[in-house]
CSV table of C-alpha atoms and ligand atoms in Angstrom, one decimal:
chain,number,residue,atom,x,y,z
A,1,TYR,CA,-82.0,122.0,-47.0
A,2,ARG,CA,-80.4,120.7,-50.0
A,3,ALA,CA,-80.9,123.7,-52.0
A,4,LYS,CA,-79.1,125.7,-49.1
A,5,ALA,CA,-76.2,123.1,-49.1
A,6,ASN,CA,-75.8,123.7,-52.8
A,7,ARG,CA,-75.9,127.4,-52.3
A,8,LEU,CA,-73.3,127.4,-49.8
A,9,GLY,CA,-71.1,125.2,-51.8
A,10,HIS,CA,-71.6,127.4,-54.9
A,11,HIS,CA,-70.9,130.6,-52.9
A,12,VAL,CA,-67.7,129.3,-51.0
A,13,TYR,CA,-66.0,128.4,-54.3
A,14,SER,CA,-67.2,131.1,-56.8
A,15,SER,CA,-64.9,133.7,-57.4
A,16,GLU,CA,-67.3,136.1,-59.2
A,17,ASP,CA,-70.0,136.4,-56.8
A,18,ASP,CA,-69.3,139.7,-54.9
A,19,SER,CA,-72.3,140.1,-52.7
A,20,HIS,CA,-71.1,140.9,-49.1
A,21,GLY,CA,-71.9,137.7,-47.4
A,22,ASP,CA,-70.3,135.6,-50.0
A,23,THR,CA,-67.1,137.5,-50.0
A,24,ARG,CA,-67.0,137.0,-46.3
A,25,LEU,CA,-67.5,133.3,-46.4
A,26,ARG,CA,-64.8,133.0,-49.1
A,27,THR,CA,-62.5,135.1,-47.0
A,28,LEU,CA,-63.0,133.1,-43.9
A,29,GLN,CA,-62.1,130.0,-45.7
A,30,GLU,CA,-59.0,131.8,-47.0
A,31,LEU,CA,-58.3,133.1,-43.4
A,32,ARG,CA,-58.2,129.5,-42.0
A,33,THR,CA,-55.8,128.5,-44.8
A,34,ALA,CA,-53.6,131.6,-44.1
A,35,LEU,CA,-53.3,130.3,-40.5
A,36,SER,CA,-52.7,126.8,-41.2
A,37,GLU,CA,-50.3,127.3,-44.4
A,38,ASP,CA,-48.2,130.0,-42.8
A,39,GLN,CA,-49.3,132.9,-44.8
A,40,LEU,CA,-48.9,135.4,-41.9
A,41,VAL,CA,-45.8,137.4,-41.9
A,42,VAL,CA,-44.4,140.0,-39.4
A,43,TYR,CA,-43.0,143.3,-40.3
A,44,TYR,CA,-41.1,145.3,-37.8
A,45,GLN,CA,-41.0,149.1,-37.1
A,46,PRO,CA,-38.1,150.7,-35.0
A,47,LYS,CA,-38.8,152.6,-31.8
A,48,VAL,CA,-36.2,155.4,-31.3
A,49,GLU,CA,-35.2,156.7,-28.0
A,50,MET,CA,-35.2,160.6,-28.8
A,51,ARG,CA,-32.5,161.6,-26.1
A,52,SER,CA,-29.8,159.3,-27.5
A,53,ASN,CA,-31.3,158.6,-31.1
A,54,ALA,CA,-30.7,155.0,-30.4
A,55,VAL,CA,-33.0,152.2,-31.6
A,56,ILE,CA,-34.2,150.7,-28.3
A,57,GLY,CA,-36.7,148.1,-29.7
A,58,VAL,CA,-39.1,147.5,-32.4
A,59,GLU,CA,-43.0,146.7,-32.8
A,60,ALA,CA,-44.1,143.6,-34.5
A,61,LEU,CA,-47.1,144.3,-37.0
A,62,VAL,CA,-48.8,141.3,-38.7
A,63,ARG,CA,-49.5,141.1,-42.5
A,64,TRP,CA,-51.0,138.5,-44.6
A,65,GLN,CA,-49.2,137.5,-47.7
A,66,HIS,CA,-52.3,136.5,-49.5
A,67,PRO,CA,-51.8,134.2,-52.4
A,68,THR,CA,-53.7,136.4,-55.0
A,69,ARG,CA,-54.5,139.6,-53.4
A,70,GLY,CA,-51.0,140.5,-52.3
A,71,LEU,CA,-49.8,141.9,-49.0
A,72,LEU,CA,-52.9,142.7,-46.9
A,73,LEU,CA,-52.7,145.1,-43.9
A,74,PRO,CA,-54.3,144.3,-40.5
A,75,GLU,CA,-57.3,146.6,-41.1
A,76,GLU,CA,-58.3,144.4,-43.9
A,77,PHE,CA,-58.6,141.1,-41.9
A,78,LEU,CA,-58.2,141.6,-38.2
A,79,ASP,CA,-61.9,142.3,-37.7
A,80,LEU,CA,-62.7,138.9,-39.3
A,81,VAL,CA,-60.1,137.2,-37.3
A,82,GLU,CA,-61.7,138.4,-34.1
A,83,GLU,CA,-65.4,137.6,-35.2
A,84,SER,CA,-64.4,134.1,-36.3
A,85,GLY,CA,-62.8,133.2,-33.1
A,86,LEU,CA,-59.3,132.9,-34.6
A,87,MET,CA,-57.7,135.8,-32.7
A,88,HIS,CA,-56.0,133.3,-30.3
A,89,SER,CA,-54.3,131.4,-33.2
A,90,LEU,CA,-53.2,134.6,-34.8
A,91,THR,CA,-51.8,135.9,-31.4
A,92,ARG,CA,-49.8,132.8,-30.8
A,93,ILE,CA,-48.4,132.7,-34.4
A,94,VAL,CA,-47.3,136.5,-34.2
A,95,LEU,CA,-45.7,135.9,-30.8
A,96,THR,CA,-43.9,132.8,-32.0
A,97,LYS,CA,-42.5,134.5,-35.2
A,98,ALA,CA,-41.6,137.6,-33.1
A,99,LEU,CA,-39.8,135.5,-30.4
A,100,ASP,CA,-38.0,133.6,-33.0
A,101,GLN,CA,-36.8,136.8,-34.6
A,102,ALA,CA,-35.8,138.1,-31.2
A,103,ALA,CA,-33.6,135.0,-30.7
A,104,ILE,CA,-31.9,135.2,-34.0
A,105,TRP,CA,-31.0,138.8,-33.2
A,106,GLN,CA,-29.7,137.9,-29.8
A,107,GLU,CA,-27.5,135.2,-31.2
A,108,HIS,CA,-26.1,137.9,-33.5
A,109,GLY,CA,-25.4,140.0,-30.5
A,110,ARG,CA,-28.1,142.5,-31.0
A,111,THR,CA,-30.6,143.0,-28.3
A,112,LEU,CA,-33.7,144.3,-29.8
A,113,PRO,CA,-36.8,144.1,-27.5
A,114,ILE,CA,-39.9,143.4,-29.5
A,115,ALA,CA,-43.3,144.7,-28.7
A,116,VAL,CA,-46.3,142.5,-29.8
A,117,ASN,CA,-49.9,143.8,-30.1
A,118,ILE,CA,-52.3,141.8,-28.0
A,119,SER,CA,-56.1,142.1,-28.5
A,120,ALA,CA,-58.3,142.4,-25.5
A,121,SER,CA,-59.7,139.0,-26.4
A,122,SER,CA,-56.5,137.2,-26.1
A,123,LEU,CA,-55.6,138.8,-22.8
A,124,VAL,CA,-58.7,137.6,-21.0
A,125,ASP,CA,-57.2,134.1,-21.4
A,126,VAL,CA,-55.9,132.9,-18.0
A,127,ASP,CA,-53.3,130.8,-19.4
A,128,LEU,CA,-51.6,133.8,-21.4
A,129,PRO,CA,-49.2,135.0,-18.9
A,130,ASN,CA,-47.8,131.5,-18.2
A,131,GLU,CA,-47.8,130.5,-21.9
A,132,ILE,CA,-45.9,133.7,-22.8
A,133,ALA,CA,-43.2,133.3,-20.1
A,134,ALA,CA,-42.8,129.7,-21.2
A,135,MET,CA,-42.2,130.9,-24.8
A,136,VAL,CA,-39.6,133.5,-23.8
A,137,ALA,CA,-37.8,131.1,-21.6
A,138,ALA,CA,-37.7,128.3,-24.3
A,139,ARG,CA,-35.7,130.7,-26.5
A,140,ALA,CA,-33.4,131.7,-23.5
A,141,LEU,CA,-34.5,135.3,-23.8
A,142,PRO,CA,-34.5,137.7,-21.1
A,143,PRO,CA,-38.2,138.5,-20.2
A,144,SER,CA,-37.4,142.2,-20.9
A,145,SER,CA,-37.0,141.3,-24.7
A,146,LEU,CA,-40.8,141.1,-24.9
A,147,MET,CA,-43.3,144.0,-24.4
A,148,LEU,CA,-47.0,143.5,-24.9
A,149,GLU,CA,-49.0,146.4,-26.4
A,150,ILE,CA,-52.7,146.4,-25.0
A,151,THR,CA,-55.3,148.9,-25.5
A,152,GLU,CA,-57.4,151.0,-23.1
A,153,ASP,CA,-60.6,149.0,-23.9
A,154,PHE,CA,-59.0,145.9,-22.3
A,155,LEU,CA,-58.2,147.9,-19.1
A,156,MET,CA,-61.8,149.3,-18.9
A,157,SER,CA,-63.7,146.1,-19.8
A,158,ASP,CA,-63.0,144.1,-16.5
A,159,ARG,CA,-60.9,146.0,-14.2
A,160,ASP,CA,-60.3,143.0,-11.7
A,161,ARG,CA,-59.4,140.6,-14.5
A,162,ALA,CA,-57.2,143.3,-16.3
A,163,ARG,CA,-55.3,144.0,-13.1
A,164,ASP,CA,-54.7,140.3,-12.4
A,165,VAL,CA,-53.4,139.5,-15.9
A,166,LEU,CA,-51.2,142.6,-16.0
A,167,PHE,CA,-49.7,141.8,-12.5
A,168,ARG,CA,-49.0,138.3,-13.6
A,169,LEU,CA,-47.3,139.4,-16.6
A,170,ARG,CA,-45.2,141.9,-14.6
A,171,GLU,CA,-44.2,139.1,-12.3
A,172,ALA,CA,-42.9,137.2,-15.3
A,173,GLY,CA,-40.9,140.4,-16.2
A,174,ILE,CA,-42.8,141.2,-19.4
A,175,GLN,CA,-43.2,144.9,-20.2
A,176,ILE,CA,-46.6,146.6,-20.8
A,177,SER,CA,-47.4,149.3,-23.0
A,178,VAL,CA,-50.8,151.0,-23.4
A,179,ASP,CA,-51.4,151.5,-27.1
A,180,ASP,CA,-53.5,154.2,-29.0
A,181,PHE,CA,-53.5,156.1,-25.7
A,182,GLY,CA,-55.9,159.0,-25.6
A,183,THR,CA,-58.5,157.2,-27.9
A,184,GLY,CA,-60.2,155.4,-25.2
A,185,TYR,CA,-61.9,156.3,-21.9
A,186,SER,CA,-59.1,155.5,-19.3
A,187,SER,CA,-57.8,158.2,-17.2
A,188,LEU,CA,-54.1,158.6,-16.2
A,189,SER,CA,-55.2,158.2,-12.5
A,190,TYR,CA,-56.7,154.8,-13.3
A,191,LEU,CA,-53.5,153.6,-15.1
A,192,ARG,CA,-51.3,154.9,-12.3
A,193,ASP,CA,-52.4,151.8,-10.2
A,194,LEU,CA,-51.5,149.4,-12.9
A,195,PRO,CA,-48.2,147.9,-13.6
A,196,ILE,CA,-47.7,149.8,-16.9
A,197,ASP,CA,-44.3,150.7,-18.4
A,198,GLU,CA,-45.1,153.1,-21.2
A,199,LEU,CA,-48.0,155.1,-23.0
A,200,LYS,CA,-48.3,155.2,-26.7
A,201,LEU,CA,-49.8,158.3,-27.7
A,202,ASP,CA,-52.2,157.8,-30.6
A,203,ARG,CA,-51.1,159.2,-33.8
A,204,SER,CA,-54.4,161.1,-34.1
A,205,PHE,CA,-52.8,163.4,-31.6
A,206,VAL,CA,-49.5,163.5,-33.0
A,207,LEU,CA,-50.3,164.2,-36.7
A,208,PRO,CA,-52.1,167.6,-36.3
A,209,MET,CA,-49.4,168.8,-34.0
A,210,ALA,CA,-47.4,170.6,-36.8
A,211,ASP,CA,-50.2,173.1,-37.7
A,212,ASP,CA,-52.3,173.2,-34.7
A,213,ALA,CA,-50.9,174.9,-31.7
A,214,ARG,CA,-53.7,173.7,-29.3
A,215,ALA,CA,-53.1,170.1,-30.5
A,216,ALA,CA,-49.4,170.6,-29.7
A,217,SER,CA,-50.1,171.7,-26.2
A,218,LEU,CA,-52.4,168.9,-25.5
A,219,VAL,CA,-49.5,166.6,-26.4
A,220,ALA,CA,-47.1,168.6,-24.4
A,221,SER,CA,-49.3,168.5,-21.2
A,222,THR,CA,-50.1,164.7,-21.7
A,223,ILE,CA,-46.3,164.0,-21.9
A,224,GLU,CA,-45.8,165.9,-18.7
A,225,LEU,CA,-48.6,164.1,-16.9
A,226,ALA,CA,-47.3,160.7,-18.0
A,227,HIS,CA,-44.0,161.6,-16.6
A,228,SER,CA,-45.4,162.8,-13.4
A,229,LEU,CA,-46.8,159.3,-12.9
A,230,GLY,CA,-43.4,157.7,-13.7
A,231,LEU,CA,-44.5,156.5,-17.2
A,232,ARG,CA,-42.5,156.7,-20.3
A,233,MET,CA,-44.2,158.2,-23.4
A,234,VAL,CA,-43.9,157.0,-26.9
A,235,ALA,CA,-45.3,159.0,-29.9
A,236,GLU,CA,-46.7,157.2,-32.8
A,237,GLY,CA,-47.2,158.6,-36.3
A,238,VAL,CA,-44.1,160.8,-36.3
A,239,GLU,CA,-44.0,161.6,-40.0
A,240,SER,CA,-41.8,164.6,-40.2
A,241,GLY,CA,-38.7,166.1,-38.9
A,242,VAL,CA,-40.8,169.1,-37.6
A,243,ALA,CA,-43.0,166.7,-35.5
A,244,TYR,CA,-39.8,164.9,-34.3
A,245,ASP,CA,-38.2,168.1,-33.1
A,246,GLU,CA,-41.1,169.4,-31.3
A,247,LEU,CA,-41.8,166.1,-29.5
A,248,ALA,CA,-38.1,166.2,-28.4
A,249,ARG,CA,-38.6,169.6,-27.1
A,250,TYR,CA,-41.6,168.4,-25.1
A,251,GLY,CA,-39.5,165.6,-23.5
A,252,CYS,CA,-41.2,162.8,-25.2
A,253,ASP,CA,-39.2,159.7,-24.7
A,254,LEU,CA,-39.5,157.5,-27.7
A,255,ALA,CA,-40.7,158.1,-31.3
A,256,GLN,CA,-42.1,155.8,-33.7
A,257,GLY,CA,-43.0,156.6,-37.4
A,258,PHE,CA,-42.5,156.9,-41.1
A,259,PHE,CA,-40.1,159.7,-40.5
A,260,MET,CA,-37.6,157.1,-39.1
A,261,SER,CA,-38.9,154.0,-40.9
A,262,GLN,CA,-42.1,152.2,-42.2
A,263,PRO,CA,-42.7,148.7,-40.8
A,264,VAL,CA,-40.5,146.4,-42.9
A,265,PRO,CA,-39.5,142.7,-43.0
A,266,ALA,CA,-36.7,141.8,-40.6
A,267,PRO,CA,-33.9,141.8,-43.3
A,268,GLU,CA,-34.8,145.3,-44.4
A,269,LEU,CA,-34.7,146.4,-40.9
A,270,GLU,CA,-31.2,144.9,-40.4
A,271,ASN,CA,-30.2,147.1,-43.4
A,272,TRP,CA,-31.7,150.1,-42.2
A,273,LEU,CA,-29.9,149.7,-38.7
A,274,ALA,CA,-26.6,149.0,-40.5
A,275,ALA,CA,-27.0,152.2,-42.6
A,276,ARG,CA,-27.6,154.4,-39.5
A,277,PRO,CA,-24.8,156.6,-38.5
A,278,ALA,CA,-23.0,155.4,-35.2
A,279,LEU,CA,-24.9,155.4,-31.9
A,280,GLN,CA,-25.8,151.7,-32.4
A,281,PRO,CA,-24.4,149.6,-29.6
A,282,SER,CA,-23.0,146.4,-30.6
A,283,ASP,CA,-23.9,146.9,-34.2
A,284,ASP,CA,-22.4,143.7,-35.8
A,285,VAL,CA,-25.2,141.9,-37.5
B,1,C2E,P1,-50.9,150.1,-33.8
B,1,C2E,O1,-50.6,149.0,-32.9
B,1,C2E,O2,-51.3,151.4,-33.2
B,1,C2E,O3,-49.8,150.1,-34.9
B,1,C2E,C1,-49.4,151.4,-35.5
B,1,C2E,C2,-49.9,151.5,-36.8
B,1,C2E,O4,-49.6,152.8,-37.4
B,1,C2E,C3,-49.2,150.5,-37.9
B,1,C2E,O5,-50.3,150.2,-38.8
B,1,C2E,C4,-48.1,151.2,-38.5
B,1,C2E,O6,-47.9,150.8,-39.8
B,1,C2E,C5,-48.7,152.6,-38.6
B,1,C2E,N1,-47.9,153.9,-38.6
B,1,C2E,C6,-46.7,153.6,-38.1
B,1,C2E,N2,-46.0,154.8,-38.3
B,1,C2E,C7,-46.8,155.7,-39.0
B,1,C2E,C8,-46.7,157.1,-39.3
B,1,C2E,O7,-45.8,157.8,-39.2
B,1,C2E,N3,-47.9,157.6,-39.9
B,1,C2E,C9,-49.0,156.7,-40.1
B,1,C2E,N4,-50.0,157.3,-40.7
B,1,C2E,N5,-49.2,155.5,-39.7
B,1,C2E,C10,-48.0,154.9,-39.3
B,1,C2E,P2,-50.6,148.7,-39.2
B,1,C2E,O8,-49.4,147.9,-39.3
B,1,C2E,O9,-51.6,148.7,-40.5
B,1,C2E,O10,-51.4,148.1,-37.9
B,1,C2E,C11,-52.7,148.5,-37.6
B,1,C2E,C12,-53.2,148.1,-36.3
B,1,C2E,O11,-53.5,146.7,-36.3
B,1,C2E,C13,-52.2,148.2,-35.3
B,1,C2E,O12,-52.3,149.6,-34.8
B,1,C2E,C14,-52.7,147.2,-34.1
B,1,C2E,O13,-53.7,147.6,-33.4
B,1,C2E,C15,-53.2,146.3,-35.2
B,1,C2E,N6,-52.2,145.1,-35.2
B,1,C2E,C16,-51.1,144.9,-36.0
B,1,C2E,N7,-50.4,143.9,-35.8
B,1,C2E,C17,-51.3,143.1,-34.9
B,1,C2E,C18,-51.1,141.9,-34.2
B,1,C2E,O14,-50.2,141.1,-34.4
B,1,C2E,N8,-52.1,141.4,-33.3
B,1,C2E,C19,-53.1,142.3,-33.0
B,1,C2E,N9,-54.1,141.9,-32.1
B,1,C2E,N10,-53.3,143.3,-33.6
B,1,C2E,C20,-52.3,143.9,-34.5
B,2,MG,MG1,-49.2,148.8,-31.4
B,3,MG,MG1,-50.6,152.2,-31.6
B,4,MG,MG1,-53.1,152.6,-33.6
């Protein structure tokens, strides 16, 4: 037993031992520190309404400002957050930061609704809708200033639960977007009966559009179907002007991607907005 304890102690603190399990253990410890010492930061990426070219909202995307490894992307730590039961804490931290930012923008006369990604594991928490409504109200924000991006796996996992959570969020005035649409197993006819405001077409459908006619026609018909069900369509991963123009021709409602802007810290987003030609209503930040 003693040897094991020593082993653990050694592995937690060693920075040279690189076997998989040890790296994990170290990272888990660092992750706890990250949450308790405020090392998570939120970047923002604009969502552009194609018809008007107006920025009608932003998506909040979490990053980890690691003390030695630099800025880490979600793909480098979200799985561990989930496995170690820390997703609840992360969700609340991101929601708090995003809503604080929305409140600051609102004070400056800029209405910029924020979309926050919520994992399926956080959504099954029965208290979430009430908590979110309270967080929004505490900052005197209209409920429409918050959108939640959820994934198809949540909708398909426990239909009754999903339906209940979504309806309670809808009652609270919170908007719902289905993220990475097309990568899961949900069908549009299933989504039709749920209180959903928009679909975000996964970038794996958008990226090949430019040089693949069949990919392009799949995108076009998915947009049409979404519209026939009264859903707004967002294309993610719009990386070029060619893709942007094509999506506009198909009647896609919103676009998000590197062609407009990468996810950036709030001050950079403000600079980017200020540098955009006209079309920005009440642009006085
Ligand atoms: P997502 O919600 O689908 O977010 C879109 C991802 O695509 C972001 O990656 C974004 O930086 C990237 N992206 C945006 N435009 C383009 C483009 O034009 N081309 C390409 N190739 N990529 C583009 P990011 O920030 O690394 O986030 C990855 C995923 O991590 C997100 O995918 C989301 O599922 C998850 N995530 C991010 N923040 C949070 C969070 O606060 N909570 C939870 N639960 N998940 C989060
Ligand atoms: Mg998202
Ligand atoms: Mg997405
Ligand atoms: Mg995605």
